[in-house]
């Protein structure tokens, strides 16, 4: 199998919403055009923090774009540094604009006119109080159900690192006795530590409540259910999150063909959770996870590339399919 043409770098430096009128005008045309008339650049630099989901999505972009005539470079930096590089013009796009978690960095880049928001690339992202499937099946569907079963849960909610935004949200709810949780404990540890507790409880079919989010491998692995959160402890709309694709505005304007592809690159939360399980939990090679998924889902590839051409104006779907057979 041929690997994608990618360039990895740890350096933070290198040499808006769907429907915005200026971007929309660029994306409306579906007629094949010569690359010289379409895209100024033949390379794309992605911001890739060390998160499994964005690692997989970035590899999907790389394996699709390489046979289309584009190089993909990846900056392995934090999201905060990434927004700065988008603002300074040292990177081009970010596939993991989580909101509201990254609100301050996102708002600053938007206020500077540095980024164009292409909308969510994941549908159904959420975070909040969570339980394994066997607890959900027993009738625990809302955070408001927890207190009535305090003994079964040992008055404990497992969570991630102390000092995190999530930790502040959870401890604030306990301090304010939201859902009658005033006497409960927040057991905070690393994400692997928290999930090891979930695995042990599942093995023994013990009841456990923990902080969960989707997309993540915990969803398919533990049949995780995120509970209804009517008091919005983890944010409005039951902890609904945005996972946005943001592109440097000048890059989007100069590269309508690539921008159309990035605009159409959208996954369900369940799809991304499965990616993360295959790559992060099962520890398969990243390029193999992506190659096998693209081969198995030709209809999704066609959706991503609708109205998109190779850089020289040829059939993009045919070019990518041919590369997947090598």
Short mmCIF file of C-alpha atoms in Angstrom, two decimals:
data_model
loop_
_atom_site.label_atom_id
_atom_site.label_comp_id
_atom_site.label_asym_id
_atom_site.label_seq_id
_atom_site.Cartn_x
_atom_site.Cartn_y
_atom_site.Cartn_z
CA UNK A 1 0.00 0.00 0.00
CA UNK A 2 1.35 3.39 -0.93
CA UNK A 3 1.60 5.83 1.96
CA UNK A 4 0.28 9.38 1.50
CA UNK A 5 2.71 12.15 0.66
CA UNK A 6 2.86 13.94 3.99
CA UNK A 7 5.44 16.02 5.79
CA UNK A 8 5.44 15.94 9.59
CA UNK A 9 6.83 18.79 11.64
CA UNK A 10 6.71 19.75 15.30
CA UNK A 11 7.53 23.37 14.58
CA UNK A 12 4.72 25.87 15.23
CA UNK A 13 5.88 28.02 12.29
CA UNK A 14 6.01 27.49 8.53
CA UNK A 15 7.39 29.82 5.77
CA UNK A 16 -16.37 31.59 9.26
CA UNK A 17 -19.20 29.93 8.89
CA UNK A 18 -20.75 27.96 5.94
CA UNK A 19 -22.81 30.26 3.86
CA UNK A 20 -20.64 33.36 4.09
CA UNK A 21 -21.33 35.14 0.82
CA UNK A 22 -17.73 35.46 -0.32
CA UNK A 23 -16.86 31.86 0.45
CA UNK A 24 -20.20 30.59 -0.79
CA UNK A 25 -19.59 32.17 -4.17
CA UNK A 26 -16.30 30.32 -4.40
CA UNK A 27 -17.88 26.99 -3.54
CA UNK A 28 -20.97 27.11 -5.76
CA UNK A 29 -19.34 26.21 -9.05
CA UNK A 30 -19.05 22.48 -9.66
CA UNK A 31 -17.65 22.60 -13.20
CA UNK A 32 -14.13 21.17 -13.57
CA UNK A 33 -11.65 24.02 -13.88
CA UNK A 34 -7.93 24.08 -14.46
CA UNK A 35 -5.98 24.24 -11.22
CA UNK A 36 -4.31 27.48 -12.22
CA UNK A 37 -7.77 29.09 -12.31
CA UNK A 38 -8.91 27.46 -9.09
CA UNK A 39 -6.29 26.96 -6.43
CA UNK A 40 -3.26 29.11 -5.81
CA UNK A 41 -1.56 26.63 -3.48
CA UNK A 42 -0.51 23.03 -3.98
CA UNK A 43 0.00 22.37 -0.26
CA UNK A 44 -2.12 22.41 2.89
CA UNK A 45 -0.76 22.77 6.43
CA UNK A 46 -3.00 21.25 9.10
CA UNK A 47 -2.87 21.88 12.85
CA UNK A 48 -2.83 18.48 14.57
CA UNK A 49 -2.84 18.44 18.38
CA UNK A 50 -2.10 15.01 19.93
CA UNK A 51 -5.73 13.86 19.90
CA UNK A 52 -6.67 10.57 18.19
CA UNK A 53 -9.75 11.95 16.45
CA UNK A 54 -7.99 14.83 14.73
CA UNK A 55 -5.03 12.55 13.92
CA UNK A 56 -7.33 10.21 11.99
CA UNK A 57 -9.22 12.99 10.23
CA UNK A 58 -5.97 14.66 9.22
CA UNK A 59 -4.70 11.37 7.78
CA UNK A 60 -7.94 11.03 5.82
CA UNK A 61 -7.29 14.46 4.33
CA UNK A 62 -3.70 13.48 3.50
CA UNK A 63 -4.64 10.21 1.79
CA UNK A 64 -7.33 11.93 -0.26
CA UNK A 65 -5.31 14.97 -1.30
CA UNK A 66 -2.01 13.26 -2.20
CA UNK A 67 -3.32 11.59 -5.39
CA UNK A 68 -5.14 14.81 -6.23
CA UNK A 69 -1.82 16.64 -6.53
CA UNK A 70 -1.61 18.36 -3.14
CA UNK A 71 0.97 17.95 -0.38
CA UNK A 72 -0.20 17.90 3.25
CA UNK A 73 1.98 19.09 6.09
CA UNK A 74 1.04 18.67 9.75
CA UNK A 75 1.96 20.88 12.68
CA UNK A 76 1.87 18.89 15.90
CA UNK A 77 1.02 21.77 18.24
CA UNK A 78 -1.65 22.59 20.81
CA UNK A 79 -4.92 24.14 19.74
CA UNK A 80 -3.93 27.45 21.38
CA UNK A 81 -0.70 27.63 19.39
CA UNK A 82 -2.63 26.49 16.34
CA UNK A 83 -5.02 29.43 16.43
CA UNK A 84 -1.99 31.71 16.68
CA UNK A 85 -0.40 30.15 13.59
CA UNK A 86 -3.66 30.55 11.68
CA UNK A 87 -3.66 34.22 12.64
CA UNK A 88 -0.04 34.75 11.59
CA UNK A 89 -0.47 32.82 8.34
CA UNK A 90 1.86 29.97 9.32
CA UNK A 91 -0.82 27.28 9.05
CA UNK A 92 -3.87 26.79 6.87
CA UNK A 93 -6.60 24.73 8.55
CA UNK A 94 -7.72 23.03 11.77
CA UNK A 95 -10.15 20.10 11.92
CA UNK A 96 -10.74 20.13 15.68
CA UNK A 97 -12.19 23.52 16.58
CA UNK A 98 -14.04 22.32 19.71
CA UNK A 99 -16.52 24.85 21.04
CA UNK A 100 -17.24 26.02 23.64
CA UNK A 101 -13.97 24.59 25.01
CA UNK A 102 -11.77 26.70 22.65
CA UNK A 103 -14.03 29.76 22.68
CA UNK A 104 -11.42 32.32 23.73
CA UNK A 105 -8.89 31.35 21.05
CA UNK A 106 -11.58 30.94 18.42
CA UNK A 107 -13.20 34.30 19.19
CA UNK A 108 -9.85 36.11 19.05
CA UNK A 109 -9.02 34.63 15.64
CA UNK A 110 -12.50 35.43 14.31
CA UNK A 111 -12.32 39.00 15.62
CA UNK A 112 -9.03 39.45 13.77
CA UNK A 113 -10.66 38.22 10.55
CA UNK A 114 -8.02 35.50 10.39
CA UNK A 115 -10.25 32.45 10.05
CA UNK A 116 -13.25 31.29 8.08
CA UNK A 117 -15.61 28.88 9.86
CA UNK A 118 -16.76 26.06 7.58
CA UNK A 119 -19.07 24.60 10.22
CA UNK A 120 -19.05 21.27 12.03
CA UNK A 121 -17.09 18.32 10.67
CA UNK A 122 -18.64 16.04 13.30
CA UNK A 123 -22.37 15.71 13.90
CA UNK A 124 -23.67 14.64 17.31
CA UNK A 125 -20.69 15.64 19.46
CA UNK A 126 -21.62 15.85 23.16
CA UNK A 127 -20.16 15.76 26.65
CA UNK A 128 -21.59 15.25 30.12
CA UNK A 129 -22.50 12.76 32.84
CA UNK A 130 -22.23 9.25 31.43
CA UNK A 131 -22.96 5.63 32.30
CA UNK A 132 -22.26 2.26 30.64
CA UNK A 133 -25.00 0.61 28.63
CA UNK A 134 -26.15 -1.81 31.34
CA UNK A 135 -26.76 1.12 33.74
CA UNK A 136 -28.62 3.05 31.07
CA UNK A 137 -30.75 -0.01 30.33
CA UNK A 138 -31.65 -0.15 34.04
CA UNK A 139 -33.35 3.24 33.71
CA UNK A 140 -30.65 5.89 34.31
CA UNK A 141 -31.28 8.26 31.42
CA UNK A 142 -30.80 11.69 33.00
CA UNK A 143 -28.40 13.29 35.47
CA UNK A 144 -31.54 13.94 37.52
CA UNK A 145 -31.78 10.15 38.04
CA UNK A 146 -28.40 9.83 39.77
CA UNK A 147 -29.21 10.95 43.32
CA UNK A 148 -32.03 8.43 43.73
CA UNK A 149 -29.43 5.68 43.20
CA UNK A 150 -26.65 7.16 45.33
CA UNK A 151 -25.81 3.85 46.99
CA UNK A 152 -25.45 1.98 43.70
CA UNK A 153 -23.05 4.67 42.48
CA UNK A 154 -21.24 4.91 45.85
CA UNK A 155 -21.95 8.66 45.67
CA UNK A 156 -19.02 9.02 43.29
CA UNK A 157 -18.56 10.46 39.82
CA UNK A 158 -15.30 9.70 38.03
CA UNK A 159 -13.77 12.48 35.99
CA UNK A 160 -10.63 13.71 34.27
CA UNK A 161 -7.80 15.90 35.52
CA UNK A 162 -8.22 18.24 38.47
CA UNK A 163 -7.98 21.83 37.30
CA UNK A 164 -9.49 21.17 33.88
CA UNK A 165 -12.54 23.07 32.67
CA UNK A 166 -14.52 19.84 33.01
CA UNK A 167 -13.36 19.45 36.60
CA UNK A 168 -14.52 22.99 37.36
CA UNK A 169 -17.95 22.27 35.84
CA UNK A 170 -18.40 19.06 37.82
CA UNK A 171 -17.19 20.43 41.15
CA UNK A 172 -19.34 23.51 40.70
CA UNK A 173 -22.40 21.28 40.29
CA UNK A 174 -21.52 19.36 43.46
CA UNK A 175 -20.90 22.56 45.42
CA UNK A 176 -24.29 23.92 44.28
CA UNK A 177 -26.08 20.61 44.98
CA UNK A 178 -27.30 20.43 41.38
CA UNK A 179 -29.33 17.23 40.87
CA UNK A 180 -28.95 16.51 44.60
CA UNK A 181 -25.26 15.70 44.18
CA UNK A 182 -24.08 17.85 47.10
CA UNK A 183 -22.79 14.88 49.10
CA UNK A 184 -21.15 13.14 46.17
CA UNK A 185 -17.40 12.96 45.47
CA UNK A 186 -15.65 13.81 42.22
CA UNK A 187 -12.92 11.21 41.75
CA UNK A 188 -10.50 12.94 39.39
CA UNK A 189 -7.60 11.32 37.53
CA UNK A 190 -6.14 11.14 34.04
CA UNK A 191 -8.40 10.10 31.19
CA UNK A 192 -6.75 6.62 31.05
CA UNK A 193 -7.15 6.37 34.83
CA UNK A 194 -10.82 7.25 34.66
CA UNK A 195 -11.48 4.80 31.86
CA UNK A 196 -9.65 2.02 33.67
CA UNK A 197 -12.19 2.46 36.49
CA UNK A 198 -14.99 2.24 33.94
CA UNK A 199 -13.50 -0.95 32.48
CA UNK A 200 -13.19 -2.54 35.93
CA UNK A 201 -16.79 -1.63 36.78
CA UNK A 202 -18.03 -3.01 33.46
CA UNK A 203 -16.17 -6.26 34.02
CA UNK A 204 -17.99 -6.68 37.35
CA UNK A 205 -21.24 -5.08 36.10
CA UNK A 206 -21.01 -2.53 38.90
CA UNK A 207 -22.79 0.78 38.50
CA UNK A 208 -20.53 3.71 37.70
CA UNK A 209 -21.09 7.33 36.68
CA UNK A 210 -18.32 9.23 34.89
CA UNK A 211 -17.55 12.15 32.63
CA UNK A 212 -18.07 11.07 29.04
CA UNK A 213 -17.88 12.58 25.61
CA UNK A 214 -18.43 11.64 22.03
CA UNK A 215 -16.71 11.09 19.67
CA UNK A 216 -14.40 8.80 21.64
CA UNK A 217 -13.61 5.09 21.74
CA UNK A 218 -15.41 4.82 25.09
CA UNK A 219 -18.71 5.00 23.18
CA UNK A 220 -18.45 1.69 21.26
CA UNK A 221 -16.21 0.04 23.85
CA UNK A 222 -18.50 0.50 26.86
CA UNK A 223 -21.80 1.22 25.09
CA UNK A 224 -21.47 4.61 26.76
CA UNK A 225 -24.57 6.77 27.09
CA UNK A 226 -24.30 10.48 27.86
CA UNK A 227 -27.17 11.44 30.13
CA UNK A 228 -29.69 14.20 29.65
CA UNK A 229 -28.51 17.33 31.44
CA UNK A 230 -31.55 19.61 31.93
CA UNK A 231 -29.63 21.97 34.25
CA UNK A 232 -26.91 22.44 31.60
CA UNK A 233 -24.01 21.58 33.91
CA UNK A 234 -21.90 20.75 30.84
CA UNK A 235 -23.37 23.42 28.61
CA UNK A 236 -26.63 24.09 26.77
CA UNK A 237 -28.47 21.54 24.66
CA UNK A 238 -27.42 18.64 26.90
CA UNK A 239 -23.73 19.29 26.47
CA UNK A 240 -23.84 19.54 22.68
CA UNK A 241 -20.46 20.52 21.25
CA UNK A 242 -19.28 21.93 17.96
CA UNK A 243 -16.27 20.37 16.24
CA UNK A 244 -15.50 22.90 13.56
CA UNK A 245 -13.33 23.06 10.50
CA UNK A 246 -11.64 26.44 10.49
CA UNK A 247 -9.51 27.67 7.61
CA UNK A 248 -7.25 30.68 7.32
CA UNK A 249 -9.41 33.22 5.51
CA UNK A 250 -6.82 34.21 2.91
CA UNK A 251 -6.17 30.53 2.16
CA UNK A 252 -9.88 29.79 1.72
CA UNK A 253 -10.27 32.68 -0.71
CA UNK A 254 -7.22 31.61 -2.74
CA UNK A 255 -8.11 27.92 -2.86
CA UNK A 256 -11.81 27.30 -3.59
CA UNK A 257 -11.30 23.71 -4.77
CA UNK A 258 -9.55 22.59 -1.58
CA UNK A 259 -11.93 24.66 0.53
CA UNK A 260 -14.94 22.97 -1.03
CA UNK A 261 -13.46 19.59 -0.11
CA UNK A 262 -12.79 20.69 3.49
CA UNK A 263 -16.32 22.12 3.70
CA UNK A 264 -17.81 18.75 2.66
CA UNK A 265 -15.63 16.64 4.98
CA UNK A 266 -18.21 15.76 7.66
CA UNK A 267 -18.44 12.65 9.86
CA UNK A 268 -20.98 11.35 12.33
CA UNK A 269 -19.93 11.09 15.95
CA UNK A 270 -20.28 7.29 15.72
CA UNK A 271 -17.94 7.19 12.70
CA UNK A 272 -15.27 9.16 14.50
CA UNK A 273 -15.69 7.09 17.67
CA UNK A 274 -15.04 3.97 15.59
CA UNK A 275 -11.91 5.59 14.06
CA UNK A 276 -10.60 6.41 17.51
CA UNK A 277 -11.25 2.90 18.81
CA UNK A 278 -9.46 1.32 15.85
CA UNK A 279 -6.46 3.65 16.03
CA UNK A 280 -6.12 4.53 19.72
CA UNK A 281 -7.48 1.54 21.61
CA UNK A 282 -6.70 -1.25 19.12
CA UNK A 283 -3.39 0.46 18.24
CA UNK A 284 -3.57 -0.16 14.52
CA UNK A 285 -1.30 1.85 12.24
CA UNK A 286 -2.84 5.20 11.39
CA UNK A 287 -2.35 4.90 7.63
CA UNK A 288 -3.92 1.42 7.61
CA UNK A 289 -6.96 2.54 9.63
CA UNK A 290 -7.62 5.33 7.15
CA UNK A 291 -6.84 3.33 4.01
CA UNK A 292 -9.18 0.53 5.04
CA UNK A 293 -11.98 2.95 5.93
CA UNK A 294 -11.76 4.78 2.61
CA UNK A 295 -11.80 1.48 0.69
CA UNK A 296 -14.85 0.34 2.65
CA UNK A 297 -16.80 3.59 2.21
CA UNK A 298 -16.65 4.72 -1.44
CA UNK A 299 -20.00 6.50 -1.07
CA UNK A 300 -18.57 8.74 1.68
CA UNK A 301 -15.53 9.55 -0.45
CA UNK A 302 -17.87 10.57 -3.27
CA UNK A 303 -19.73 12.89 -0.87
CA UNK A 304 -16.50 14.52 0.30
CA UNK A 305 -15.40 15.13 -3.29
CA UNK A 306 -18.68 16.21 -4.89
CA UNK A 307 -17.85 19.04 -7.29
CA UNK A 308 -14.13 18.83 -6.44
CA UNK A 309 -11.37 18.13 -8.96
CA UNK A 310 -7.73 17.17 -8.79
CA UNK A 311 -5.38 20.14 -8.84
CA UNK A 312 -5.07 19.81 -12.63
CA UNK A 313 -8.84 19.65 -13.14
CA UNK A 314 -9.31 15.91 -13.50
CA UNK A 315 -11.76 13.51 -11.80
CA UNK A 316 -10.83 13.58 -8.10
CA UNK A 317 -12.81 10.47 -7.12
CA UNK A 318 -11.17 8.38 -9.81
CA UNK A 319 -7.70 9.59 -8.81
CA UNK A 320 -8.21 8.74 -5.14
CA UNK A 321 -9.80 5.36 -5.88
CA UNK A 322 -6.87 4.45 -8.10
CA UNK A 323 -4.41 5.32 -5.33
CA UNK A 324 -6.27 3.13 -2.85
CA UNK A 325 -5.69 0.08 -5.05
CA UNK A 326 -1.89 0.53 -5.09
#
